[in-house]
mmCIF file of C-alpha atoms and ligand atoms in Angstrom:
data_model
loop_
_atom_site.group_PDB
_atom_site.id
_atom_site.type_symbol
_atom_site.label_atom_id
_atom_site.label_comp_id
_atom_site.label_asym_id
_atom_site.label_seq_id
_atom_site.Cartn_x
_atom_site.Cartn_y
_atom_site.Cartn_z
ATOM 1 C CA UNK A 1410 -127.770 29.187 44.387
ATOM 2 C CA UNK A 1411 -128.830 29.806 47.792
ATOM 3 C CA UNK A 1412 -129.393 33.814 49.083
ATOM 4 C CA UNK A 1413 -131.591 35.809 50.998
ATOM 5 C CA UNK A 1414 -134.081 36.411 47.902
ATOM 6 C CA UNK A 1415 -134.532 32.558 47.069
ATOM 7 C CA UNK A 1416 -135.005 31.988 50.918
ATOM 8 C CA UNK A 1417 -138.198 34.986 51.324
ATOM 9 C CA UNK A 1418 -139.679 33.885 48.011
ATOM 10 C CA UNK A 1419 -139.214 29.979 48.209
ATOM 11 C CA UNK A 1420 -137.752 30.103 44.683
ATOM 12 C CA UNK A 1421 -134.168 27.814 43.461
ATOM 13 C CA UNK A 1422 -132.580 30.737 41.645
ATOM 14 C CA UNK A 1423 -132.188 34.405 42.807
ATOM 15 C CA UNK A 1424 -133.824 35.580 39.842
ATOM 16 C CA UNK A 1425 -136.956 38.347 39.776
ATOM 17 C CA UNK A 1426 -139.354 38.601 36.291
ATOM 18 C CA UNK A 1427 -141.082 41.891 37.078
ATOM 19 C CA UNK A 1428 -144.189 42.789 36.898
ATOM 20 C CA UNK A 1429 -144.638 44.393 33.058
ATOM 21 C CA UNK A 1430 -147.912 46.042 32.793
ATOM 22 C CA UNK A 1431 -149.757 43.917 29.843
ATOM 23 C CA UNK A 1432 -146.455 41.920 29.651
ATOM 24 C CA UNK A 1433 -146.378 40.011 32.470
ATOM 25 C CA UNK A 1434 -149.321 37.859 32.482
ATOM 26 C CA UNK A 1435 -150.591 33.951 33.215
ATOM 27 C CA UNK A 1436 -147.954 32.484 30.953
ATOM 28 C CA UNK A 1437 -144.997 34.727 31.490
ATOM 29 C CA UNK A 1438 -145.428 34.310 34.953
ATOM 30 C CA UNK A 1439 -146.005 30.231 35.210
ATOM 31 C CA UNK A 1440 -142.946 29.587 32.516
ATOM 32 C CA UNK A 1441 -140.792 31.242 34.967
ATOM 33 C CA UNK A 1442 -142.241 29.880 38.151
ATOM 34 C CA UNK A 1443 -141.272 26.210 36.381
ATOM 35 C CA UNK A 1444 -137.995 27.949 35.529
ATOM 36 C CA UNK A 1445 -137.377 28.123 39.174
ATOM 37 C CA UNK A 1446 -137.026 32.073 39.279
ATOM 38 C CA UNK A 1447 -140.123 34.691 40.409
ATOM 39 C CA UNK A 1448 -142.303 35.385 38.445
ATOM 40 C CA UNK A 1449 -145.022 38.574 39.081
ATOM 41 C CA UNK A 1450 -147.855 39.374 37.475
ATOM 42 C CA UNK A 1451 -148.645 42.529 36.393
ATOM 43 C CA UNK A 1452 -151.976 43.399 37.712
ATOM 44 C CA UNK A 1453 -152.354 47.367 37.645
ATOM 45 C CA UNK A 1454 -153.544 46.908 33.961
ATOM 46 C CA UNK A 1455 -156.141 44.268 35.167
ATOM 47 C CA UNK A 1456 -159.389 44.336 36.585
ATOM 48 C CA UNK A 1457 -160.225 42.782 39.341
ATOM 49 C CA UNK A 1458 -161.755 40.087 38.029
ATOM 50 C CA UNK A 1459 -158.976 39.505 35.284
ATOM 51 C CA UNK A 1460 -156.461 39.748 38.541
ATOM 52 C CA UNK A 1461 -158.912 36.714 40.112
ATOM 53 C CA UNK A 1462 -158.694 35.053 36.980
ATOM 54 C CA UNK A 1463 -154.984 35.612 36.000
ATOM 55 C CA UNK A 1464 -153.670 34.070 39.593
ATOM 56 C CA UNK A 1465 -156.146 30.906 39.319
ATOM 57 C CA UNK A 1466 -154.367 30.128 35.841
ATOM 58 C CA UNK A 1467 -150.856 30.720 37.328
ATOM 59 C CA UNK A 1468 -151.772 28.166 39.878
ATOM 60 C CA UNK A 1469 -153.283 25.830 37.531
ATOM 61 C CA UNK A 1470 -149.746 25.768 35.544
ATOM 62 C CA UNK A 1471 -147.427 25.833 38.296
ATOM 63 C CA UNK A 1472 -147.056 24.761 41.884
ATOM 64 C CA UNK A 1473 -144.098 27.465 42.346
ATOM 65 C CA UNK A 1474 -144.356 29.906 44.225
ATOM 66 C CA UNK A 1475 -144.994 33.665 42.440
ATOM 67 C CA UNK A 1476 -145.746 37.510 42.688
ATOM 68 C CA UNK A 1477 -148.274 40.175 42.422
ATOM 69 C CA UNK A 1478 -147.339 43.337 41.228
ATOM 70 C CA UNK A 1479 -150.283 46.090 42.233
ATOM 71 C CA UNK A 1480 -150.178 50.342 43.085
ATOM 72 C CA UNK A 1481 -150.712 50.605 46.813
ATOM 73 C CA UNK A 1482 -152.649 53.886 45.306
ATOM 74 C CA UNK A 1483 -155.283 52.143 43.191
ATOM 75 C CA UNK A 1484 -158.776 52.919 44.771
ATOM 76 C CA UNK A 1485 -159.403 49.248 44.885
ATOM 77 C CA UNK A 1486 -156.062 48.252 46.660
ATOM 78 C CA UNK A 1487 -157.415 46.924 49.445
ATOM 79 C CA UNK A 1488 -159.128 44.417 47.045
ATOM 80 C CA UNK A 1489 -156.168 43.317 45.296
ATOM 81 C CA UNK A 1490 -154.427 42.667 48.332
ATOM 82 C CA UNK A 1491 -157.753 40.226 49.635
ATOM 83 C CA UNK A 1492 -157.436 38.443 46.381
ATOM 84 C CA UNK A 1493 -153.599 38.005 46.812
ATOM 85 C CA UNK A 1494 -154.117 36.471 50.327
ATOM 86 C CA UNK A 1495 -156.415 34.770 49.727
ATOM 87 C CA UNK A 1496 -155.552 33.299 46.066
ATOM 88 C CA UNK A 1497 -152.031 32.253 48.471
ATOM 89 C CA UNK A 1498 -149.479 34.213 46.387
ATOM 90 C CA UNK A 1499 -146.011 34.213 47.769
ATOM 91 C CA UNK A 1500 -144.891 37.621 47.107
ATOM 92 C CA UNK A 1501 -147.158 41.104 47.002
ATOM 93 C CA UNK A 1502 -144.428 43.346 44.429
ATOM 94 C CA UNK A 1503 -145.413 47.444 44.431
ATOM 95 C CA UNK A 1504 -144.657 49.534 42.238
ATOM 96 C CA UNK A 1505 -145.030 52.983 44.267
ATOM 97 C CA UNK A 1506 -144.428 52.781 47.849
ATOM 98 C CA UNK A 1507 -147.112 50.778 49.782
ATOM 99 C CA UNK A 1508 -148.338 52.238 53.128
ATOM 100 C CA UNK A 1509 -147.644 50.718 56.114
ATOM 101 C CA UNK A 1510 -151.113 48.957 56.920
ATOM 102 C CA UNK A 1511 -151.175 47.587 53.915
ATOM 103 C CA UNK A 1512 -147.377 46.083 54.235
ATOM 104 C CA UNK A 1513 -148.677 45.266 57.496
ATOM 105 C CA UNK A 1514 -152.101 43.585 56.452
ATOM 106 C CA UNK A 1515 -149.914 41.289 53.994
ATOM 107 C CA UNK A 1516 -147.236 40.042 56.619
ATOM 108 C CA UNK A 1517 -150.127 39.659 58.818
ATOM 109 C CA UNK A 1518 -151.264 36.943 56.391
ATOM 110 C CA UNK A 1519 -148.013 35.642 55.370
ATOM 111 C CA UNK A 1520 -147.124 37.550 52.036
ATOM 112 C CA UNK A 1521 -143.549 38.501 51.233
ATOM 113 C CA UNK A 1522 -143.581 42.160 50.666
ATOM 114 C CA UNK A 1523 -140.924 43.563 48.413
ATOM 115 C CA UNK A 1524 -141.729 47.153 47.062
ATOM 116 C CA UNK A 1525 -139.517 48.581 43.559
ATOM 117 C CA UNK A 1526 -137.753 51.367 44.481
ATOM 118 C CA UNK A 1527 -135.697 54.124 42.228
ATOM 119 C CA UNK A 1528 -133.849 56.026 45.091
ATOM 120 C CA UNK A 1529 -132.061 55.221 48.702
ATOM 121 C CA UNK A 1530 -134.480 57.390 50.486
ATOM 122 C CA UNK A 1531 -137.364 55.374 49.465
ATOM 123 C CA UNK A 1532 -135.503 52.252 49.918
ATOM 124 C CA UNK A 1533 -135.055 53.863 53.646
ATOM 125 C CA UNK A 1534 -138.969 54.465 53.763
ATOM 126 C CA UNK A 1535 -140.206 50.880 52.882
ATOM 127 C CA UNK A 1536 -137.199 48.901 54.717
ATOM 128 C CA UNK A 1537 -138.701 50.699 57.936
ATOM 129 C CA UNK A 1538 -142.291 50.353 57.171
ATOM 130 C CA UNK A 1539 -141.590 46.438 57.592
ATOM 131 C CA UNK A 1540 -140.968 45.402 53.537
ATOM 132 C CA UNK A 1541 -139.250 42.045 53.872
ATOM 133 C CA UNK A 1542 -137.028 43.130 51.002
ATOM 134 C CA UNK A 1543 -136.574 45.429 48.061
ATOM 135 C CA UNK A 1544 -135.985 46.044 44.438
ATOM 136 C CA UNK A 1545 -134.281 48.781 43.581
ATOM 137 C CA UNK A 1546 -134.094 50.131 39.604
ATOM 138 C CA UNK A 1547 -130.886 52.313 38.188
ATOM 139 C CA UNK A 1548 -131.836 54.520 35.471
ATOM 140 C CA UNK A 1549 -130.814 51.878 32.656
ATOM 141 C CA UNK A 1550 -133.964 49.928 33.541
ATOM 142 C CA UNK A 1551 -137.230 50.129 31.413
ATOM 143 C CA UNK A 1552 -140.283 51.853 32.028
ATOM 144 C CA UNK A 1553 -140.747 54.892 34.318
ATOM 145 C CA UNK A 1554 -137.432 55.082 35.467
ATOM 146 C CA UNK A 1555 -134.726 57.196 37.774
ATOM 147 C CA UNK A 1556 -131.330 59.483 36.568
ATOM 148 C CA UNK A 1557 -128.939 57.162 39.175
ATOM 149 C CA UNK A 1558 -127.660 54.784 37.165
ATOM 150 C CA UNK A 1559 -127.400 50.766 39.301
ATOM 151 C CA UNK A 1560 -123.714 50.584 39.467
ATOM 152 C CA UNK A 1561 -123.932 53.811 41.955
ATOM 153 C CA UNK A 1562 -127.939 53.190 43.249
ATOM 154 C CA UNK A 1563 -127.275 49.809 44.050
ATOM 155 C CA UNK A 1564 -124.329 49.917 46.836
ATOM 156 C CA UNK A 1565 -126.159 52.950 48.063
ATOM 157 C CA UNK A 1566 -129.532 51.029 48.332
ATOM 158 C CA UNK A 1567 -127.266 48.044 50.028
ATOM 159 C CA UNK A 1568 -125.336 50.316 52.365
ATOM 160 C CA UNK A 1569 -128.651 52.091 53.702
ATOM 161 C CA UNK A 1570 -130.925 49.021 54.452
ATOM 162 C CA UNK A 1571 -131.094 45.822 56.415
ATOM 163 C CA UNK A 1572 -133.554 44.544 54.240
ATOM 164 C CA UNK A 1573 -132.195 42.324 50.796
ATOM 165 C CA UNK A 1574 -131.841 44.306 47.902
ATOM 166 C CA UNK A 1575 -132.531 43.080 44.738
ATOM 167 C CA UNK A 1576 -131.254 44.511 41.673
ATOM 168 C CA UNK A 1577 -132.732 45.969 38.976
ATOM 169 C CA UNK A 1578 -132.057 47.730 35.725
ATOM 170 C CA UNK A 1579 -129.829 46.755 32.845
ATOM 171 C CA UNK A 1580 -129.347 43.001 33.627
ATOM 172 C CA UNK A 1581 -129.680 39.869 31.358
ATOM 173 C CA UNK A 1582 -126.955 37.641 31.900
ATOM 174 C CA UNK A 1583 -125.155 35.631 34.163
ATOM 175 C CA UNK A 1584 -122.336 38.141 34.429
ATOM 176 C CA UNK A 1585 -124.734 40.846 35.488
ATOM 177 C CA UNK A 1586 -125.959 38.598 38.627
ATOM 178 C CA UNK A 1587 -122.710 38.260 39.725
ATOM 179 C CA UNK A 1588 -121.818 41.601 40.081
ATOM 180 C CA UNK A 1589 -125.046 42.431 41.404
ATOM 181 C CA UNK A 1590 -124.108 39.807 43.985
ATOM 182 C CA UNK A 1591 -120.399 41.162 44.562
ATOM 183 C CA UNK A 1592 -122.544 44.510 45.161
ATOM 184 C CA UNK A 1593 -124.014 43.214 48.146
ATOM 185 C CA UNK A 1594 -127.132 41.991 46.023
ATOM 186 C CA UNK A 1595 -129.380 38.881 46.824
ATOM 187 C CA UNK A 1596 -130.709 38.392 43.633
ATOM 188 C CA UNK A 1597 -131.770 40.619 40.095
ATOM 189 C CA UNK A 1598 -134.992 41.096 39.013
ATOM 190 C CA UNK A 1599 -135.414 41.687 35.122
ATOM 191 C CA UNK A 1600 -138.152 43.244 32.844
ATOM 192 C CA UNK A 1601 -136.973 43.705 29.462
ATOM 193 C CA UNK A 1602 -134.696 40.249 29.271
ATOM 194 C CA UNK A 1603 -138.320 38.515 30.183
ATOM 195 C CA UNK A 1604 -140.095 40.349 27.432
ATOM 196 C CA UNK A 1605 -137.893 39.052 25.304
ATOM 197 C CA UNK A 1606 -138.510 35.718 25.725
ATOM 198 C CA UNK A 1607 -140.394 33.041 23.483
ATOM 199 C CA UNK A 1608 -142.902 32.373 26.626
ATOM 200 C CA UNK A 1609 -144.356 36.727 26.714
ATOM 201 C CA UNK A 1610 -147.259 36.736 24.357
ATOM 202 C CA UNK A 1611 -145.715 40.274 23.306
ATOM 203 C CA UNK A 1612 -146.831 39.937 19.182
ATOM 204 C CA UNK A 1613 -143.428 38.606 17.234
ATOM 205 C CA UNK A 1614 -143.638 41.943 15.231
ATOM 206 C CA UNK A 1615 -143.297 44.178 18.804
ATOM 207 C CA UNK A 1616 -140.563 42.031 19.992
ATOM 208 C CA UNK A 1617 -138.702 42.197 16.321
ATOM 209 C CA UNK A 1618 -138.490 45.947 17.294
ATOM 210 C CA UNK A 1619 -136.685 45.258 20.181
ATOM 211 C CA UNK A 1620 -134.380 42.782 19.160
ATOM 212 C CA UNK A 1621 -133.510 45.113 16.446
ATOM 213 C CA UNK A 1622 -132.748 47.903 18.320
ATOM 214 C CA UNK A 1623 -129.841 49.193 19.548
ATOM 215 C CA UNK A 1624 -128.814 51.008 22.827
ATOM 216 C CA UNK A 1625 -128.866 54.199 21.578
ATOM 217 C CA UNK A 1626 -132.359 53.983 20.347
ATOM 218 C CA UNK A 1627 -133.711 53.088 23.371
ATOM 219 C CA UNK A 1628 -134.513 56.930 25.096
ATOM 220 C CA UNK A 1629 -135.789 58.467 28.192
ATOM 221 C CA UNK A 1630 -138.839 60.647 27.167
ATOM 222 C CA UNK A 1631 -141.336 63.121 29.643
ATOM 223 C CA UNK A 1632 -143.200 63.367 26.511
ATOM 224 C CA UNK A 1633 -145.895 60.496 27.064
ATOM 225 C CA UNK A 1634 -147.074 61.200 30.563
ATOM 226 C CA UNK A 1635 -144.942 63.838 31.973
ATOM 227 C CA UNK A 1636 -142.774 61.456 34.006
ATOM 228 C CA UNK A 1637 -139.325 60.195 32.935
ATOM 229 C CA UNK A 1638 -139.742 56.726 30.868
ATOM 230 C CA UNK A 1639 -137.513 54.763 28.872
ATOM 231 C CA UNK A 1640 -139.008 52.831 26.057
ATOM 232 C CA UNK A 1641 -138.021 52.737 22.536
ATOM 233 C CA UNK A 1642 -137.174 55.796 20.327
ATOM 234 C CA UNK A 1643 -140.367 55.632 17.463
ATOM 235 C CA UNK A 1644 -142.433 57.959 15.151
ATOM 236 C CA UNK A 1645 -144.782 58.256 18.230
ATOM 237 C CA UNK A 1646 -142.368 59.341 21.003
ATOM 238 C CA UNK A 1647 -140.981 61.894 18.409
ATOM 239 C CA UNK A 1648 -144.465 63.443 17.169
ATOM 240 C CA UNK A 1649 -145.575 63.728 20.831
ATOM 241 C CA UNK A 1650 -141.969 65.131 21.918
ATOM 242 C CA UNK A 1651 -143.086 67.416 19.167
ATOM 243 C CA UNK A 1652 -146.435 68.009 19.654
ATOM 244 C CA UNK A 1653 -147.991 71.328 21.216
ATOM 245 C CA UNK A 1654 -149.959 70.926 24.604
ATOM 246 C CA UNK A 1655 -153.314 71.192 22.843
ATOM 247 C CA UNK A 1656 -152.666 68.221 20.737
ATOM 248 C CA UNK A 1657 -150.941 66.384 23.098
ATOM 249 C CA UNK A 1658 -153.767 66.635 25.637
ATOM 250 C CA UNK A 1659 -156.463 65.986 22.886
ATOM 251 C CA UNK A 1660 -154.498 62.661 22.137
ATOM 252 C CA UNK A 1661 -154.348 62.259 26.216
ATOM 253 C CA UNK A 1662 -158.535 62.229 26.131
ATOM 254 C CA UNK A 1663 -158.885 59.816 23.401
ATOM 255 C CA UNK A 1664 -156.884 57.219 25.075
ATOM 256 C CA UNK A 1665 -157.984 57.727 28.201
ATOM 257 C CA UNK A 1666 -161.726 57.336 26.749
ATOM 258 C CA UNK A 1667 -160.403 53.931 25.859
ATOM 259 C CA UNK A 1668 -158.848 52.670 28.375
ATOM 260 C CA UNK A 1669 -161.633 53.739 30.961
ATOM 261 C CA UNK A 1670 -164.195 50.981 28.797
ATOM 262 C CA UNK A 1671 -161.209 48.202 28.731
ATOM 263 C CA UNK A 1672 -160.489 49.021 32.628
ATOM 264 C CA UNK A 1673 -164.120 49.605 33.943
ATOM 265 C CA UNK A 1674 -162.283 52.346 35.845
ATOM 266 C CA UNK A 1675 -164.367 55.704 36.334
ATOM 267 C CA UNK A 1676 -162.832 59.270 35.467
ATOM 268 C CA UNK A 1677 -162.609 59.856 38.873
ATOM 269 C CA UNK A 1678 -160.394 56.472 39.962
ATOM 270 C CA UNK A 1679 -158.546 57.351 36.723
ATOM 271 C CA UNK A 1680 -158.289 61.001 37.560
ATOM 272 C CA UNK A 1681 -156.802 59.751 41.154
ATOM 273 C CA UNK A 1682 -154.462 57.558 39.094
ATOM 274 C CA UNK A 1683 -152.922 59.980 37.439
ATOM 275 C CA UNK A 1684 -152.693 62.153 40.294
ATOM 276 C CA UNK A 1685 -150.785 59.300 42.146
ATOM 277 C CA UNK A 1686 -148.127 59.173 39.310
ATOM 278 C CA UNK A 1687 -146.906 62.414 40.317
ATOM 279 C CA UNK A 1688 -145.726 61.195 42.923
ATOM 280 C CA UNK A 1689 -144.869 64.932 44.190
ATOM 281 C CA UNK A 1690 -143.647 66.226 41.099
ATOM 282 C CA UNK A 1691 -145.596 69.194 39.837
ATOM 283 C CA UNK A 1692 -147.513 68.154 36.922
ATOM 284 C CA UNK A 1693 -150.096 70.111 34.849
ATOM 285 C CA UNK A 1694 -153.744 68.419 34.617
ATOM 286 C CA UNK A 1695 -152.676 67.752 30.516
ATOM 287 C CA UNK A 1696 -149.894 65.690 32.213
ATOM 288 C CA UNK A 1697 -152.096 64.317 34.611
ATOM 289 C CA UNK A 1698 -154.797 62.626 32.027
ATOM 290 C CA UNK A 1699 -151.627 61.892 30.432
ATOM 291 C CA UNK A 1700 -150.089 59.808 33.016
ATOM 292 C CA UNK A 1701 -153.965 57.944 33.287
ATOM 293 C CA UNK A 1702 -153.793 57.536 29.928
ATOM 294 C CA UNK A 1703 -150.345 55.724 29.480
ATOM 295 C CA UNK A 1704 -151.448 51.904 30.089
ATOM 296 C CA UNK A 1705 -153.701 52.864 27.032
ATOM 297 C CA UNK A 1706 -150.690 53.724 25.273
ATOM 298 C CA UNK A 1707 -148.609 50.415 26.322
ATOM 299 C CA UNK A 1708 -151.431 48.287 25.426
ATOM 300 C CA UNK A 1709 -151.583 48.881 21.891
ATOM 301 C CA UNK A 1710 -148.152 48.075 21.349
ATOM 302 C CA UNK A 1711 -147.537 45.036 23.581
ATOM 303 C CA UNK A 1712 -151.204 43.638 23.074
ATOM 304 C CA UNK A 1713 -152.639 44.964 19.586
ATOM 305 C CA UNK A 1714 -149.046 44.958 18.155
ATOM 306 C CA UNK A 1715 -149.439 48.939 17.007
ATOM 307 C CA UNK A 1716 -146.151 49.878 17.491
ATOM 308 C CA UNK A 1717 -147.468 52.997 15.478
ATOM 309 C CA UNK A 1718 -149.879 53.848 17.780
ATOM 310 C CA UNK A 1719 -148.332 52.781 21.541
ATOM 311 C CA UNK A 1720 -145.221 52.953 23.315
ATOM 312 C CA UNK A 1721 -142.713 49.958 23.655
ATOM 313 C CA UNK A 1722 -141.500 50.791 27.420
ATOM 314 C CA UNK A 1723 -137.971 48.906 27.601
ATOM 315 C CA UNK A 1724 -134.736 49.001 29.248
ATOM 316 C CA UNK A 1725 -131.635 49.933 27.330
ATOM 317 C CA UNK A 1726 -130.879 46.669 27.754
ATOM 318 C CA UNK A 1727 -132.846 45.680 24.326
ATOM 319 C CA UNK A 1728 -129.759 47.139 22.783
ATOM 320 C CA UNK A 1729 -127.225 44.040 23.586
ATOM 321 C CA UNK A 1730 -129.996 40.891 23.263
ATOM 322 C CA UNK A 1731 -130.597 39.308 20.214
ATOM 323 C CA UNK A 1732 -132.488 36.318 20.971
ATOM 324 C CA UNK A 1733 -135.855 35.055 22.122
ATOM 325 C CA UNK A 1734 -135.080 32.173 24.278
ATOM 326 C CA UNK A 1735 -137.513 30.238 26.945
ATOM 327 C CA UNK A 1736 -137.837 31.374 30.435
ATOM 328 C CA UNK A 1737 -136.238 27.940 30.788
ATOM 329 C CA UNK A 1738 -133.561 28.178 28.515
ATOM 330 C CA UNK A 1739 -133.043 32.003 29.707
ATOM 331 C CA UNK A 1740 -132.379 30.935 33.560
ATOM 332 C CA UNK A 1741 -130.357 28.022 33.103
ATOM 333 C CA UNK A 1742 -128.265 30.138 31.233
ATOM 334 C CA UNK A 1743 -127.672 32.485 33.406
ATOM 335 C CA UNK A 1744 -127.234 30.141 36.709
ATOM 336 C CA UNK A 1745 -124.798 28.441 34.054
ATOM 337 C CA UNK A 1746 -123.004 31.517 32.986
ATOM 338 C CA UNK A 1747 -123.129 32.801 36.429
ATOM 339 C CA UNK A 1748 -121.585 29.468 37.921
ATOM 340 C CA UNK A 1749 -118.503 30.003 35.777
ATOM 341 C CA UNK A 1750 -117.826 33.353 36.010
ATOM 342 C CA UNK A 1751 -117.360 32.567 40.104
ATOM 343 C CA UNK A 1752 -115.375 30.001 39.263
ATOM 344 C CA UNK A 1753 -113.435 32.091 37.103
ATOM 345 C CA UNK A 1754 -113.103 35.132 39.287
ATOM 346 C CA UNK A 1755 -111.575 32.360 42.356
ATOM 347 C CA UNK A 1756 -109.113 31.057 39.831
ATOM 348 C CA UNK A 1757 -107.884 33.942 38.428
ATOM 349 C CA UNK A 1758 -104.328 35.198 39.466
HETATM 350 C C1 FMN B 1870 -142.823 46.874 28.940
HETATM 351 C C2 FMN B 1870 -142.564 47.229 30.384
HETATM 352 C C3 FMN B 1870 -143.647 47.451 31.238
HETATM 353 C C4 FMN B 1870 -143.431 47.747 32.592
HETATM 354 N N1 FMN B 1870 -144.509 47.899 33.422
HETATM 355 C C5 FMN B 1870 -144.305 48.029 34.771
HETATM 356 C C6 FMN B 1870 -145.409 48.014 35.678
HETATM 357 O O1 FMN B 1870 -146.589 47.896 35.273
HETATM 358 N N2 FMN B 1870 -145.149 48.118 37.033
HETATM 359 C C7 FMN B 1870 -143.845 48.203 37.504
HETATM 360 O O2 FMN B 1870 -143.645 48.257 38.731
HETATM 361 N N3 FMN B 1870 -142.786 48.248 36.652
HETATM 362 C C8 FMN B 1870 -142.998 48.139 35.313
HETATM 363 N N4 FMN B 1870 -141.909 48.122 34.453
HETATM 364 C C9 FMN B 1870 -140.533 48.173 35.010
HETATM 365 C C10 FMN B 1870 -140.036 46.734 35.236
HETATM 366 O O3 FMN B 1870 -140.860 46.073 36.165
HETATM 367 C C11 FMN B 1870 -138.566 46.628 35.703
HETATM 368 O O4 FMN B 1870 -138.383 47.329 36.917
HETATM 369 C C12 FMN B 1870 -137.585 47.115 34.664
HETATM 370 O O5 FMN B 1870 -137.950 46.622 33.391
HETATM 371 C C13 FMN B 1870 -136.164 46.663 35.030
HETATM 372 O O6 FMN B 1870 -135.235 47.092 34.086
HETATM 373 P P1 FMN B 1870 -134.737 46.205 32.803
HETATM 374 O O7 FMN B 1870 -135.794 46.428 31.765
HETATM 375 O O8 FMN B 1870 -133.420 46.794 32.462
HETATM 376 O O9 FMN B 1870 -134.679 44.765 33.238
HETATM 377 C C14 FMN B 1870 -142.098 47.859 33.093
HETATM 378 C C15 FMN B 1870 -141.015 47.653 32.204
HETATM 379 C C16 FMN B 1870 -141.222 47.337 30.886
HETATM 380 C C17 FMN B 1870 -140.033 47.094 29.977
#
């Protein structure tokens, strides 16, 4: 299926795997490059050198094109986006707004830029910065997330730019690319449906959890870092929903402590990380360290398999899929799928 999306990103299905902090790595990413879709890496819970490392492997399994997803407000951004020009990735994926030279410094070099956005005026911002496209995420979707759900962000998006829009946030199957494509959509892009897939090296314990679940126990909390996110309802998200500030912060130190020695961040670049998730909301400096601290808190869930002790960021999505099929098997299906409901919907009297 031909659109704007698999035109920009050189890719045979308009299909997006996002970039999942500690999700989306080497073999995500390759198994859906083969699959024909785009695949990103997630690389604002690498280091440099794992980012260097990461995008060699993707090239060594795949000759597909794929993504990078980085934070334009990163103190080493400007590094990143070297590595991505010159490693010869496809598409540069953001997860906050990018800034014009940088936009500019990767179309300079060739890179597809396509920012994720949660609301029309950003959409409005990037599209006339120069992005060559963008993906914008309804409420439903997983991680930090907006209110606007994507059956009323999405036309909005598509009626306010010239850019493609891709769609984001509560899709899975073949039915839901349609009707992002009847929305005026070139393609959706999909976090939790990749996570749950036998290819993510999420531990079979963490995924179990999700398959499990159902919609209504997937929840939008400001308890982990003061910004809304939707992951999983657990005994973590209710003890810190319940916890007092002192605790809370307390908790907030120890994981940032850790983190900072996985990350070889300093305080400061994870102080100015945090600060850059407020993204203009007013946040106390508890929330702040908080918001540093949260890729500490993925982490042990989607790498160490502590569901105890992390936070399973997902879209409510987990609540209807009960399989764990490959990226393979997961995109032919939905090209499949999608192929007959058109053919349906032109039949039908
Ligand atoms: C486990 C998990 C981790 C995520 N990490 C990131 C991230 O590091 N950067 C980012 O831009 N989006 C991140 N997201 C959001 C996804 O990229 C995507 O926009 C979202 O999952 C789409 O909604 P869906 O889950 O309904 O498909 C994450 C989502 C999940 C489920």
């Amino acid at each position: 299926m031909e659109t704007a999306l698999t035109r920009l990103a050189g890719v045979r299905h308009p299909i997006v795997q996002t970039g999942m902090g500690w999700v989306a790595g080497p073999r995500l990413v390759s198994a859906t490059a083969n699959a024909g879709a785009l695949g990103i890496l997630a690389s604002a819970t690498m280091t440099l050198d794992q980012l260097r490392t990461s995008i060699a492997e993707v090239r060594c399994r795949t000759d597909a094109p794929f993504g990078v997803n980085l934070r334009a407000d990163s103190a080493d951004a400007g590094d990143r986006v070297r590595l991505i020009i010159d490693g010869g990735v496809r598409v540069a994926s953001f997860a906050l707004a990018p800034s014009p030279e940088l936009i500019a410094e990767l179309k300079a070099a060739g890179v597809v830029v396509i920012p994720s956005v949660g609301a029309r005026r950003h959409a409005e911002k990037v599209a006339a910065w120069g992005a060559d496209a963008v993906i914008v995420q309804g409420g439903e979707g997983g991680g930090h997330t907006g209110e606007v759900a994507t059956s009323v962000l999405l036309p909005q998006v598509v009626d306010a730019v010239r850019i493609p829009v891709v769609a984001a946030g509560g899709f899975f199957d073949g039915r839901g690319l349609v009707a992002a494509l009847a929305y005026g959509a070139a393609g959706v892009a999909m976090g939790t449906r990749f996570l749950l897939t036998s290819d993510s090296a999420v531990p079979d314990a963490v995924k179990a959890r999700y398959l499990a679940a159902a919609v209504k126990d997937v929840t939008v909390t400001r308890a982990v870092d003061g910004l809304p996110h939707r992951m999983l309802r657990s005994d973590l998200v209710a003890a810190l929903e319940s916890s007092g500030r002192a605790r809370s912060l307390l908790h907030a130190l120890r994981r940032a402590a850790g983190f900072r020695k996985l990350s070889g961040l300093t305080w400061r670049q994870m102080v100015q990380d945090g600060l850059a998730l407020r993204h203009g909301k007013e946040l106390s400096w508890s929330q702040v360290l908080l918001a540093a601290n949260t890729p500490m808190l993925l982490r042990s869930a989607m790498v160490d398999g502590r569901t105890d002790l992390g936070v399973m960021a997902s879209g409510q999505v987990a609540g209807v899929i009960d399989d764990l099929p490959s990226c393979a098997e997961l995109v032919e299906r939905i090209m499949k799928e999608a192929a007959e409901v058109r053919e349906r919907l032109t039949t039908a009297r």
